[in-house]
Amino acid sequence: MNLPSLKQAKIRGKEEVKILYDDYKIPNDVQNYFKNKKYYIETYGCQMNVHDSENIKAILENIGLTETASMTNSDLIILNTCAIRENAHNKVFGMLGRIKHLKEEKKDIITCLCGCMAQEENVASIIHEKYKWLDLVFGTHNIHKLPILLGELIKTKKQNIDVYSIEGNIYENIPVKRDSKYKAWVNIMYGCDKFCTYCIVPYTRGKQRSRLPQDIIKEVEELVKDGYLEVTLLGQNVNAYGKDLKTNYNMANLLENVAKTQIQRIRFITSHPWDFTDDMLDVIAKYDNIMPYIHLPIQSGSNRILKLMGRRYTKEEYICLFNKIKRKIPNVSISTDIIVGFPNETEEDFQETLDIVNTLKFDLAYTFIYSKREGTPAAALEDNITLETKNKRLQKLNNLVNKYAKENNQKYLNKVVPVLIEGESEKKGKFFGYTDTMKLVNVKCDPSCVGKIINVKIKEIKTWSLDGDINND
Ligand code: SAH
Ligand code: SF4
Ligand code: F3S
C-alpha cells in the first residue's frame, strides 16, 4: 500500500530524472492467469490520458487479455481518470457506483482505477475507506508496474493502492497499442512545473521531464515505417521542452528534427504563451509538414485575474504573441482555453475576456467553469462566484466563441484543403478528417480514401465543421 501525499507531490527537488529502458517486466504466472480473459477500459481527460490508455491496453494484451466494448462481459475493468475539474470526478464516482453493482453479481471481476484522480490524496483516502471492493488503484507514475501489481492481486486477493507522489522518472520501454493506424500521439515530455494556481496537473503528473531527442526521433521514424501520416507531440507545456535537459536543445530544435523525418504531418499540444520563442515560429513557418495550427490557452482577458491565476503573462503580451504568430505563419488557425468564474472575477474582468475574444476572434475556444481543486493555491481563495453567475458567463462567452468559429470557417467556402481521412463520419455516407489547420471536415468520398490525405473542396460551412467533396479539378 502506497498512498499519495499532496505535500510530497508539491516538491520540486534537484534529484536527477532517471530514464529507464528496461523497467517493464511481466511475471510468468500473470500471463497464464489472464489468458483468454477480457478487459474493458474507460478513459477520461486529456490526450495524455488517452495515450496512457494506449499503453495500458498494450500491457493488458501482452499478458493475454483482449479488449471488449461490453463492461458487463469483461473480467477486468480499468477506469483511467482525470482530476482537472469536479465534474470529471463526479463522472468517475457515478461509474464506480455501477461497477460496484456489477462486482456484487460477478465477484471474480477485477476492478482498477488509475490516472490523475488516483494521484489525489483525498480521492485515494476515500477509496481506501469507502470503496473497499475496488481491487487495484495505481497512479500516473507506475503504469509500467501493472503486470506486477496484477500478479500480486491474484495472489493476495486484497485491495492494493499503489500510488507514488514522486517527482517522476521516464520509462521508455512501455508497449503501446495505438487507437489509429494513421495518427499517433508521441509524448515529448511528462509533468508540469508551471503551477498555475487553479490547476491540479503539477501534483498529479509530477515535475517536468523531457524525453531525450533521440528517443522521440526514433519513435517518429518507426511510426513513419509503420505507415503513420501524422504525429501529435504531447506535453502539458510543449514549448518548455528541453528546459530540464542539461543541453541547450529546445522545442525549436526538436520540431526541426521531427520535421526532417518523413512524417507528413506534425502537430503539438499544448503551447503555453510564456515559452513560445521566435525560433519556434521560424521553424513552424519553414517546414510544410509542421501544421499551421496552434492551441494557445489564454484563460482570461483580465490582467488582474491572469495574475491571480499565476499565468505569467499579461493580456497585452498575449495579444502581441498572437499577432506575431498570425504574421509569421500564413493561414494559421489558433484555438484557446478560457476559464470563467475564477474567484473574485468581477463583471468588468469577465467583460475583458469577452473583449479579447472580440479582438482576437479565435478559431475555436474550449471554455470551462472554474472548479476548485483541493490542494492548489487558488483553493485558498473563496470560490465566491455563484454557479448561476458562472453559468451565465459561460453561456455568454460560448455564444461569442461560436460566432467567431463560424465566421472563421467562412473563408474556407469553395476552397480546396488537404484532409487526412480517418474513418466513417456520423453523417451517413460520409467520411471525416481534419485539415492542416485542424478543421473537422465531413467528406463525400470513397472508403478507399481512409488513411490518405486528399484534397477536398469545401461546399458548406457550419460552426463546428465543414462539408465538402473530393476535389477532382
Ligand atoms: N497545460 C495546458 C492545460 C491543461 S488543462 C495549458 O497550460 O495550457 C486544460 C484546460 O483545463 C486548461 O487550459 C484550463 O483552461 C482548464 N482548467 C484547468 N484547471 C481548471 C480548473 N481548476 N477549473 C476549470 N478549468 C480548469
Ligand atoms: Fe496546469 Fe498551468 Fe501546467 Fe497547464 S501550464 S498543466 S494549466 S499548471
Ligand atoms: Fe485530466 Fe490529468 Fe489530463 S487531470 S486533463 S487527465 S493530465
Coordinates of C-alpha atoms and ligand atoms in Angstrom, one line a residue:
M1 CA 0.0 0.0 0.0
N2 CA 1.4 3.4 -1.0
L3 CA -0.9 6.3 -0.6
P4 CA -0.3 9.6 -2.4
S5 CA 0.7 12.7 -0.4
L6 CA -0.2 16.2 -1.5
K7 CA 2.8 17.6 0.4
Q8 CA 5.2 15.4 -1.5
A9 CA 3.5 16.0 -4.8
K10 CA 4.4 19.7 -4.5
I11 CA 8.1 19.1 -4.1
R12 CA 10.4 20.1 -7.0
G13 CA 13.9 18.9 -5.8
K14 CA 17.2 18.7 -7.5
E15 CA 17.1 14.9 -8.0
E16 CA 18.1 13.8 -11.4
V17 CA 15.4 12.2 -13.6
K18 CA 16.2 8.6 -14.4
I19 CA 15.5 7.4 -17.9
L20 CA 14.7 3.7 -17.6
Y21 CA 14.8 1.4 -20.6
D22 CA 14.1 -2.0 -19.0
D23 CA 11.7 -1.5 -16.1
Y24 CA 8.7 -3.0 -17.7
K25 CA 8.6 -6.7 -16.8
I26 CA 5.9 -9.5 -16.9
P27 CA 5.9 -12.2 -14.2
N28 CA 5.2 -15.7 -15.7
D29 CA 2.2 -16.6 -13.5
V30 CA 0.3 -13.4 -14.6
Q31 CA 0.5 -14.5 -18.2
N32 CA -1.2 -17.9 -17.5
Y33 CA -3.9 -16.4 -15.3
F34 CA -5.2 -13.8 -17.8
K35 CA -5.0 -15.9 -21.0
N36 CA -8.4 -15.6 -22.8
K37 CA -9.8 -13.1 -20.3
K38 CA -11.3 -9.8 -21.4
Y39 CA -10.7 -6.2 -20.3
Y40 CA -12.9 -3.1 -20.5
I41 CA -11.2 0.3 -20.3
E42 CA -12.8 3.8 -20.0
T43 CA -10.7 6.9 -20.4
Y44 CA -11.4 10.4 -19.1
G45 CA -9.5 13.6 -19.6
C46 CA -6.8 14.9 -22.0
Q47 CA -4.7 13.4 -24.8
M48 CA -2.1 12.4 -22.2
N49 CA -4.6 10.1 -20.6
V50 CA -5.7 8.8 -24.0
H51 CA -2.1 7.9 -24.8
D52 CA -1.6 6.4 -21.3
S53 CA -4.6 4.2 -22.1
E54 CA -2.9 3.1 -25.3
N55 CA 0.0 1.9 -23.1
I56 CA -2.3 0.2 -20.7
K57 CA -4.1 -1.7 -23.5
A58 CA -0.8 -2.9 -24.8
I59 CA 0.3 -4.1 -21.4
L60 CA -3.0 -6.0 -20.8
E61 CA -2.8 -7.6 -24.2
N62 CA 0.8 -8.6 -23.5
I63 CA -0.4 -10.6 -20.6
G64 CA -3.1 -12.3 -22.6
L65 CA -6.3 -10.2 -22.3
T66 CA -8.3 -8.9 -25.2
E67 CA -10.4 -5.8 -25.3
T68 CA -14.2 -5.8 -25.1
A69 CA -16.6 -2.9 -25.5
S70 CA -19.0 -4.5 -23.0
M71 CA -18.3 -3.8 -19.4
T72 CA -20.7 -6.5 -18.1
N73 CA -18.9 -9.2 -20.2
S74 CA -15.4 -8.2 -19.1
D75 CA -13.2 -9.9 -16.5
L76 CA -11.2 -6.8 -15.7
I77 CA -12.3 -3.1 -15.7
I78 CA -10.0 -0.1 -15.7
L79 CA -11.1 3.5 -15.3
N80 CA -8.3 5.8 -16.4
T81 CA -9.4 9.0 -14.6
C82 CA -9.0 12.8 -14.9
A83 CA -8.9 15.3 -12.0
I84 CA -9.0 18.6 -13.8
R85 CA -12.5 19.6 -12.7
E86 CA -15.1 18.5 -10.2
N87 CA -17.4 17.1 -13.0
A88 CA -14.6 14.8 -14.1
H89 CA -14.6 13.4 -10.5
N90 CA -18.4 13.1 -10.5
K91 CA -18.5 11.1 -13.7
V92 CA -16.0 8.6 -12.2
F93 CA -17.8 8.3 -8.9
G94 CA -21.0 7.7 -10.8
M95 CA -19.3 5.0 -12.8
L96 CA -17.9 3.4 -9.6
G97 CA -21.5 3.0 -8.4
R98 CA -22.4 1.0 -11.5
I99 CA -19.2 -1.1 -11.2
K100 CA -20.0 -1.9 -7.5
H101 CA -23.3 -3.5 -8.5
L102 CA -21.6 -5.5 -11.2
K103 CA -18.9 -6.7 -8.7
E104 CA -21.7 -7.8 -6.3
E105 CA -23.1 -10.0 -9.1
K106 CA -19.7 -11.1 -10.5
K107 CA -17.3 -11.5 -7.6
D108 CA -14.3 -12.5 -9.8
I109 CA -14.3 -9.4 -11.9
I110 CA -11.1 -7.3 -11.3
T111 CA -11.7 -3.6 -10.8
C112 CA -9.0 -1.0 -11.2
L113 CA -8.8 2.8 -11.1
C114 CA -5.8 4.7 -12.4
G115 CA -4.8 8.1 -13.8
C116 CA -4.9 11.6 -12.3
M117 CA -7.6 11.0 -9.7
A118 CA -5.6 8.2 -8.2
Q119 CA -2.8 10.7 -7.6
E120 CA -5.1 12.8 -5.3
E121 CA -4.6 12.3 -1.6
N122 CA -8.3 12.9 -0.8
V123 CA -9.6 10.6 -3.5
A124 CA -7.2 7.8 -2.5
S125 CA -8.2 8.0 1.1
I126 CA -12.0 8.0 0.2
I127 CA -11.3 4.8 -1.9
H128 CA -9.3 3.3 1.0
E129 CA -12.1 3.9 3.5
K130 CA -15.3 3.6 1.5
Y131 CA -14.6 1.6 -1.7
K132 CA -13.0 -1.5 -0.2
W133 CA -14.4 -3.6 -3.0
L134 CA -12.2 -1.8 -5.6
D135 CA -9.2 -4.1 -6.2
L136 CA -6.4 -2.0 -7.6
V137 CA -5.5 1.7 -7.6
F138 CA -2.3 2.8 -9.4
G139 CA -1.1 6.2 -10.4
T140 CA 0.4 8.0 -13.3
H141 CA 4.0 7.2 -12.3
N142 CA 3.8 3.4 -12.2
I143 CA 1.8 2.2 -15.3
H144 CA 4.8 0.1 -16.2
K145 CA 4.3 -1.9 -13.0
L146 CA 0.8 -3.0 -13.9
P147 CA 1.7 -6.7 -14.6
I148 CA 3.4 -7.0 -11.3
L149 CA 0.5 -5.3 -9.4
L150 CA -2.0 -7.7 -11.1
G151 CA 0.3 -10.6 -10.2
E152 CA 0.2 -9.6 -6.5
L153 CA -3.5 -9.1 -6.6
I154 CA -4.3 -12.5 -7.9
K155 CA -2.2 -14.0 -5.1
T156 CA -3.3 -11.9 -2.2
K157 CA -6.9 -11.0 -3.3
K158 CA -6.6 -7.9 -1.2
Q159 CA -7.1 -4.2 -2.2
N160 CA -3.9 -2.6 -3.2
I161 CA -3.5 1.2 -3.6
D162 CA 0.0 1.8 -5.1
V163 CA 0.3 5.5 -5.9
Y164 CA 3.6 7.5 -5.7
S165 CA 3.8 11.2 -5.2
I166 CA 7.3 11.4 -6.6
E167 CA 8.8 13.9 -9.0
G168 CA 8.9 11.2 -11.6
N169 CA 11.1 9.2 -13.9
I170 CA 10.8 8.4 -17.6
Y171 CA 10.0 4.8 -18.7
E172 CA 11.0 4.2 -22.3
N173 CA 10.0 0.6 -23.0
I174 CA 6.3 0.6 -22.2
P175 CA 4.4 -1.1 -25.1
V176 CA 1.7 0.8 -26.9
K177 CA -1.4 -0.3 -28.8
R178 CA -2.4 2.8 -30.9
D179 CA -6.1 3.6 -31.5
S180 CA -5.4 4.8 -35.0
K181 CA -3.3 3.4 -37.9
Y182 CA -2.7 6.9 -39.3
K183 CA -2.3 9.4 -36.4
A184 CA -0.1 8.8 -33.4
W185 CA 0.4 10.5 -30.1
V186 CA 4.0 10.9 -29.1
N187 CA 4.9 12.1 -25.6
I188 CA 7.8 14.5 -25.7
M189 CA 7.7 15.4 -22.0
Y190 CA 5.9 14.5 -18.8
G191 CA 4.6 16.6 -15.9
C192 CA 4.4 20.3 -15.4
D193 CA 6.3 22.9 -13.3
K194 CA 4.1 25.9 -14.1
F195 CA 1.8 25.6 -11.1
C196 CA -0.9 27.8 -12.4
T197 CA -2.8 28.5 -9.2
Y198 CA -6.1 26.7 -10.2
C199 CA -4.5 23.6 -11.7
I200 CA -4.1 20.1 -10.3
V201 CA -1.8 18.7 -13.0
P202 CA 1.6 19.6 -11.5
Y203 CA 0.5 17.5 -8.5
T204 CA -0.9 14.5 -10.4
R205 CA 1.8 14.3 -13.1
G206 CA 5.0 15.3 -11.3
K207 CA 7.8 17.6 -12.4
Q208 CA 8.6 18.5 -16.0
R209 CA 10.7 15.7 -17.5
S210 CA 11.7 15.9 -21.2
R211 CA 12.3 12.7 -23.1
L212 CA 15.7 12.6 -24.9
P213 CA 15.5 13.9 -28.5
Q214 CA 16.9 10.7 -29.9
D215 CA 14.2 8.6 -28.3
I216 CA 11.5 10.8 -29.7
I217 CA 13.0 10.9 -33.2
K218 CA 13.4 7.1 -33.1
E219 CA 9.7 6.7 -32.2
V220 CA 8.6 9.0 -35.1
E221 CA 10.9 7.2 -37.6
E222 CA 9.3 3.9 -36.6
L223 CA 5.9 5.4 -37.0
V224 CA 6.8 6.5 -40.5
K225 CA 7.9 3.0 -41.3
D226 CA 4.6 1.6 -40.0
G227 CA 2.7 3.9 -42.4
Y228 CA 1.6 6.7 -40.0
L229 CA 0.9 10.0 -41.6
E230 CA 0.6 12.3 -38.6
V231 CA 2.1 12.7 -35.1
T232 CA 1.0 14.9 -32.3
L233 CA 3.8 15.8 -29.9
L234 CA 2.3 15.8 -26.4
G235 CA 3.1 17.7 -23.3
Q236 CA 1.3 19.9 -20.8
N237 CA 3.5 22.7 -21.9
V238 CA 5.5 21.6 -25.0
N239 CA 7.2 25.0 -25.6
A240 CA 9.2 24.4 -22.5
Y241 CA 10.5 21.1 -23.9
G242 CA 14.2 20.7 -23.1
K243 CA 14.5 23.2 -20.4
D244 CA 15.1 20.4 -17.9
L245 CA 17.7 18.7 -20.2
K246 CA 21.3 19.6 -19.5
T247 CA 21.9 20.8 -23.1
N248 CA 20.6 23.8 -25.0
Y249 CA 18.4 21.6 -27.1
N250 CA 14.9 23.1 -27.2
M251 CA 11.4 22.9 -28.8
A252 CA 12.5 24.7 -31.9
N253 CA 15.4 22.1 -32.4
L254 CA 13.0 19.2 -31.7
L255 CA 10.4 20.5 -34.2
E256 CA 13.1 20.9 -36.8
N257 CA 14.4 17.4 -36.3
V258 CA 11.0 15.8 -36.3
A259 CA 10.2 17.8 -39.5
K260 CA 13.3 16.3 -41.1
T261 CA 11.9 12.8 -40.7
Q262 CA 9.5 11.6 -43.5
I263 CA 6.4 12.1 -41.3
Q264 CA 3.8 14.1 -43.4
R265 CA 2.0 16.0 -40.6
I266 CA 3.3 17.3 -37.2
R267 CA 1.1 18.8 -34.6
F268 CA 2.0 19.7 -31.0
I269 CA -0.1 20.5 -27.9
T270 CA -0.2 22.4 -25.6
S271 CA 1.6 25.6 -26.0
H272 CA 1.9 27.9 -23.0
P273 CA 2.3 31.5 -24.1
W274 CA 5.2 32.0 -21.7
D275 CA 7.7 29.8 -23.5
F276 CA 6.8 30.5 -27.2
T277 CA 10.0 31.5 -28.9
D278 CA 10.7 33.3 -32.2
D279 CA 12.9 30.3 -33.2
M280 CA 9.9 28.0 -32.9
L281 CA 7.9 30.3 -35.1
D282 CA 10.6 30.3 -37.7
V283 CA 10.8 26.5 -37.8
I284 CA 7.0 26.2 -38.0
A285 CA 6.9 28.6 -40.9
K286 CA 9.8 26.9 -42.7
Y287 CA 8.6 23.3 -42.8
D288 CA 5.5 22.3 -44.7
N289 CA 5.0 19.2 -42.6
I290 CA 4.5 21.2 -39.4
M291 CA 0.8 22.0 -39.4
P292 CA -0.3 25.7 -39.2
Y293 CA -2.4 25.2 -36.1
I294 CA -1.6 26.4 -32.6
H295 CA -3.5 25.8 -29.3
L296 CA -2.6 28.7 -27.2
P297 CA -4.6 28.9 -23.9
I298 CA -5.3 32.4 -22.7
Q299 CA -7.5 31.5 -19.7
S300 CA -8.7 35.1 -19.1
G301 CA -8.7 38.6 -20.7
S302 CA -8.2 40.4 -17.4
N303 CA -4.6 41.1 -16.2
R304 CA -5.8 41.1 -12.6
I305 CA -7.2 37.5 -13.0
L306 CA -4.2 36.3 -15.0
K307 CA -2.0 37.4 -12.2
L308 CA -4.2 35.6 -9.6
M309 CA -4.0 32.5 -11.9
G310 CA -0.2 32.7 -11.9
R311 CA -0.1 32.6 -15.7
R312 CA 3.0 34.8 -16.0
Y313 CA 1.8 36.9 -19.0
T314 CA -0.4 40.0 -19.5
K315 CA -3.2 40.3 -22.0
E316 CA -1.0 42.7 -23.9
E317 CA 1.8 40.2 -24.1
Y318 CA -0.7 37.5 -25.3
I319 CA -2.1 39.8 -28.0
C320 CA 1.4 40.6 -29.1
L321 CA 2.3 36.9 -29.4
F322 CA -1.0 36.1 -31.1
N323 CA -0.4 38.8 -33.8
K324 CA 3.2 37.7 -34.3
I325 CA 2.0 34.1 -34.9
K326 CA -0.6 35.3 -37.4
R327 CA 2.1 37.4 -39.2
K328 CA 4.7 34.7 -39.4
I329 CA 2.6 31.6 -40.2
P330 CA 0.4 32.2 -43.2
N331 CA -3.1 30.5 -42.9
V332 CA -2.6 29.6 -39.2
S333 CA -5.5 28.8 -37.1
I334 CA -5.4 29.5 -33.3
S335 CA -7.6 28.0 -30.6
T336 CA -7.6 28.7 -26.9
D337 CA -8.8 27.7 -23.4
I338 CA -10.8 30.1 -21.2
I339 CA -11.9 29.7 -17.6
V340 CA -14.9 31.8 -16.3
G341 CA -15.8 32.4 -12.7
F342 CA -12.3 32.3 -11.2
P343 CA -12.5 33.5 -7.5
N344 CA -13.2 37.3 -7.4
E345 CA -13.8 37.6 -11.1
T346 CA -15.9 40.8 -11.5
E347 CA -18.3 41.6 -14.3
E348 CA -15.5 44.0 -15.5
D349 CA -12.9 41.2 -15.6
F350 CA -15.4 39.0 -17.5
Q351 CA -16.1 41.8 -19.9
E352 CA -12.3 42.0 -20.6
T353 CA -12.4 38.3 -21.5
L354 CA -15.3 39.0 -23.9
D355 CA -13.3 42.0 -25.3
I356 CA -10.3 39.9 -26.0
V357 CA -12.4 37.3 -27.8
N358 CA -13.9 40.1 -29.9
T359 CA -10.4 41.4 -30.7
L360 CA -8.7 38.1 -31.5
K361 CA -11.6 36.1 -32.9
F362 CA -10.2 32.7 -32.1
D363 CA -10.8 29.8 -34.5
L364 CA -12.1 27.8 -31.5
A365 CA -12.1 28.1 -27.7
Y366 CA -12.6 25.4 -25.1
T367 CA -14.5 27.1 -22.3
F368 CA -14.7 26.0 -18.7
I369 CA -16.3 27.0 -15.4
Y370 CA -13.7 27.4 -12.7
S371 CA -13.6 24.3 -10.4
K372 CA -11.9 24.5 -7.1
R373 CA -9.2 21.8 -6.8
E374 CA -8.2 20.8 -3.3
G375 CA -4.5 21.5 -2.6
T376 CA -4.0 24.1 -5.3
P377 CA -3.1 27.7 -4.2
A378 CA -6.4 29.0 -5.7
A379 CA -8.4 26.7 -3.3
A380 CA -7.3 29.1 -0.5
L381 CA -9.4 31.8 -2.2
E382 CA -13.1 31.8 -1.6
D383 CA -14.9 30.2 -4.6
N384 CA -17.2 33.3 -4.4
I385 CA -18.9 33.4 -7.8
T386 CA -22.3 31.8 -7.7
L387 CA -23.0 28.8 -10.0
E388 CA -25.8 30.9 -11.6
T389 CA -23.3 33.7 -12.5
K390 CA -20.7 31.2 -13.7
N391 CA -23.3 29.6 -16.0
K392 CA -24.5 32.9 -17.3
R393 CA -20.9 34.0 -18.1
L394 CA -20.2 30.6 -19.8
Q395 CA -23.3 30.9 -21.9
K396 CA -22.5 34.5 -23.0
L397 CA -18.9 33.5 -23.8
N398 CA -19.9 30.4 -25.7
N399 CA -22.3 32.4 -27.9
L400 CA -19.4 34.8 -28.8
V401 CA -16.9 32.0 -29.3
N402 CA -19.3 30.1 -31.6
K403 CA -20.0 33.3 -33.6
Y404 CA -16.3 33.6 -34.4
A405 CA -15.8 29.9 -35.0
K406 CA -18.4 30.1 -37.8
E407 CA -17.0 33.4 -39.1
N408 CA -13.5 31.9 -39.3
N409 CA -14.9 28.9 -41.2
Q410 CA -16.4 31.2 -43.9
K411 CA -13.1 31.7 -45.5
Y412 CA -12.9 28.0 -46.4
L413 CA -16.0 28.1 -48.6
N414 CA -15.2 26.9 -52.1
K415 CA -11.5 26.5 -51.2
V416 CA -9.6 23.2 -51.7
V417 CA -8.0 21.9 -48.5
P418 CA -5.9 18.9 -47.6
V419 CA -7.8 16.5 -45.3
L420 CA -6.4 13.3 -43.6
I421 CA -9.5 11.0 -43.9
E422 CA -9.7 9.0 -40.6
G423 CA -12.9 6.9 -41.0
E424 CA -16.6 6.9 -41.4
S425 CA -18.5 10.0 -40.3
E426 CA -21.5 10.1 -38.1
K427 CA -23.2 11.6 -41.1
K428 CA -24.5 8.8 -43.3
G429 CA -22.5 8.1 -46.4
K430 CA -19.7 10.4 -45.4
F431 CA -16.1 10.2 -44.1
F432 CA -14.4 12.6 -41.7
G433 CA -11.0 14.0 -41.2
Y434 CA -9.1 17.2 -40.3
T435 CA -7.5 19.9 -42.4
D436 CA -3.9 21.0 -41.8
T437 CA -5.5 23.8 -39.7
M438 CA -7.4 21.3 -37.6
K439 CA -10.9 22.0 -39.0
L440 CA -13.2 19.0 -38.9
V441 CA -14.5 18.1 -42.4
N442 CA -17.2 15.7 -43.4
V443 CA -16.5 14.5 -46.9
K444 CA -18.4 12.6 -49.6
C445 CA -15.7 10.2 -50.8
D446 CA -14.8 6.6 -51.4
P447 CA -13.9 4.2 -48.5
S448 CA -10.6 3.8 -50.1
C449 CA -9.7 7.4 -49.1
V450 CA -9.5 6.4 -45.4
G451 CA -5.9 6.7 -44.3
K452 CA -5.0 9.2 -47.1
I453 CA -4.5 12.9 -47.3
I454 CA -6.9 14.1 -50.0
N455 CA -7.8 17.4 -51.5
V456 CA -11.3 18.4 -50.5
K457 CA -13.4 21.3 -51.9
I458 CA -15.4 22.9 -49.2
K459 CA -19.1 23.3 -50.1
E460 CA -20.8 24.2 -46.8
I461 CA -19.8 26.0 -43.6
K462 CA -21.0 25.1 -40.1
T463 CA -19.9 26.3 -36.7
W464 CA -18.0 23.2 -35.7
S465 CA -17.3 21.6 -39.1
L466 CA -17.1 22.0 -42.8
D467 CA -18.7 19.8 -45.5
G468 CA -17.0 19.1 -48.8
D469 CA -16.5 16.8 -51.8
I470 CA -13.4 15.2 -53.1
N471 CA -11.7 17.7 -55.4
N472 CA -11.3 16.3 -58.9
D473 CA -10.3 19.6 -60.6
Ligands
SAH1 N1 -1.3 22.5 -19.9 C1 -2.3 23.2 -20.6 C2 -3.7 22.9 -20.0 C3 -4.1 21.6 -19.4 S1 -5.6 21.5 -18.6 C4 -2.0 24.7 -20.5 O1 -1.5 25.2 -19.6 O2 -2.5 25.4 -21.4 C5 -6.7 22.1 -19.9 C6 -7.5 23.3 -19.5 O3 -8.4 23.0 -18.4 C7 -6.7 24.5 -19.1 O4 -6.2 25.2 -20.1 C8 -7.8 25.3 -18.3 O5 -8.5 26.1 -19.2 C9 -8.7 24.2 -17.8 N2 -8.6 24.0 -16.4 C10 -7.5 23.6 -15.7 N3 -7.8 23.6 -14.3 C11 -9.0 24.0 -14.2 C12 -9.9 24.3 -13.1 N4 -9.5 24.1 -11.8 N5 -11.1 24.7 -13.3 C13 -11.6 24.9 -14.6 N6 -10.8 24.7 -15.6 C14 -9.6 24.3 -15.5
SF4_2 FE1 -1.9 23.3 -15.5 FE2 -0.7 25.6 -15.9 FE3 0.6 23.3 -16.1 FE4 -1.2 23.9 -17.9 S1 0.7 25.0 -17.5 S2 -0.9 21.9 -16.9 S3 -2.8 24.9 -16.7 S4 -0.2 24.2 -14.2
F3S3 FE1 -7.0 15.4 -16.6 FE2 -4.7 14.5 -15.8 FE3 -5.0 15.3 -18.3 S1 -6.0 15.9 -14.6 S2 -6.6 16.9 -18.1 S3 -6.0 13.6 -17.3 S4 -3.2 15.5 -17.0

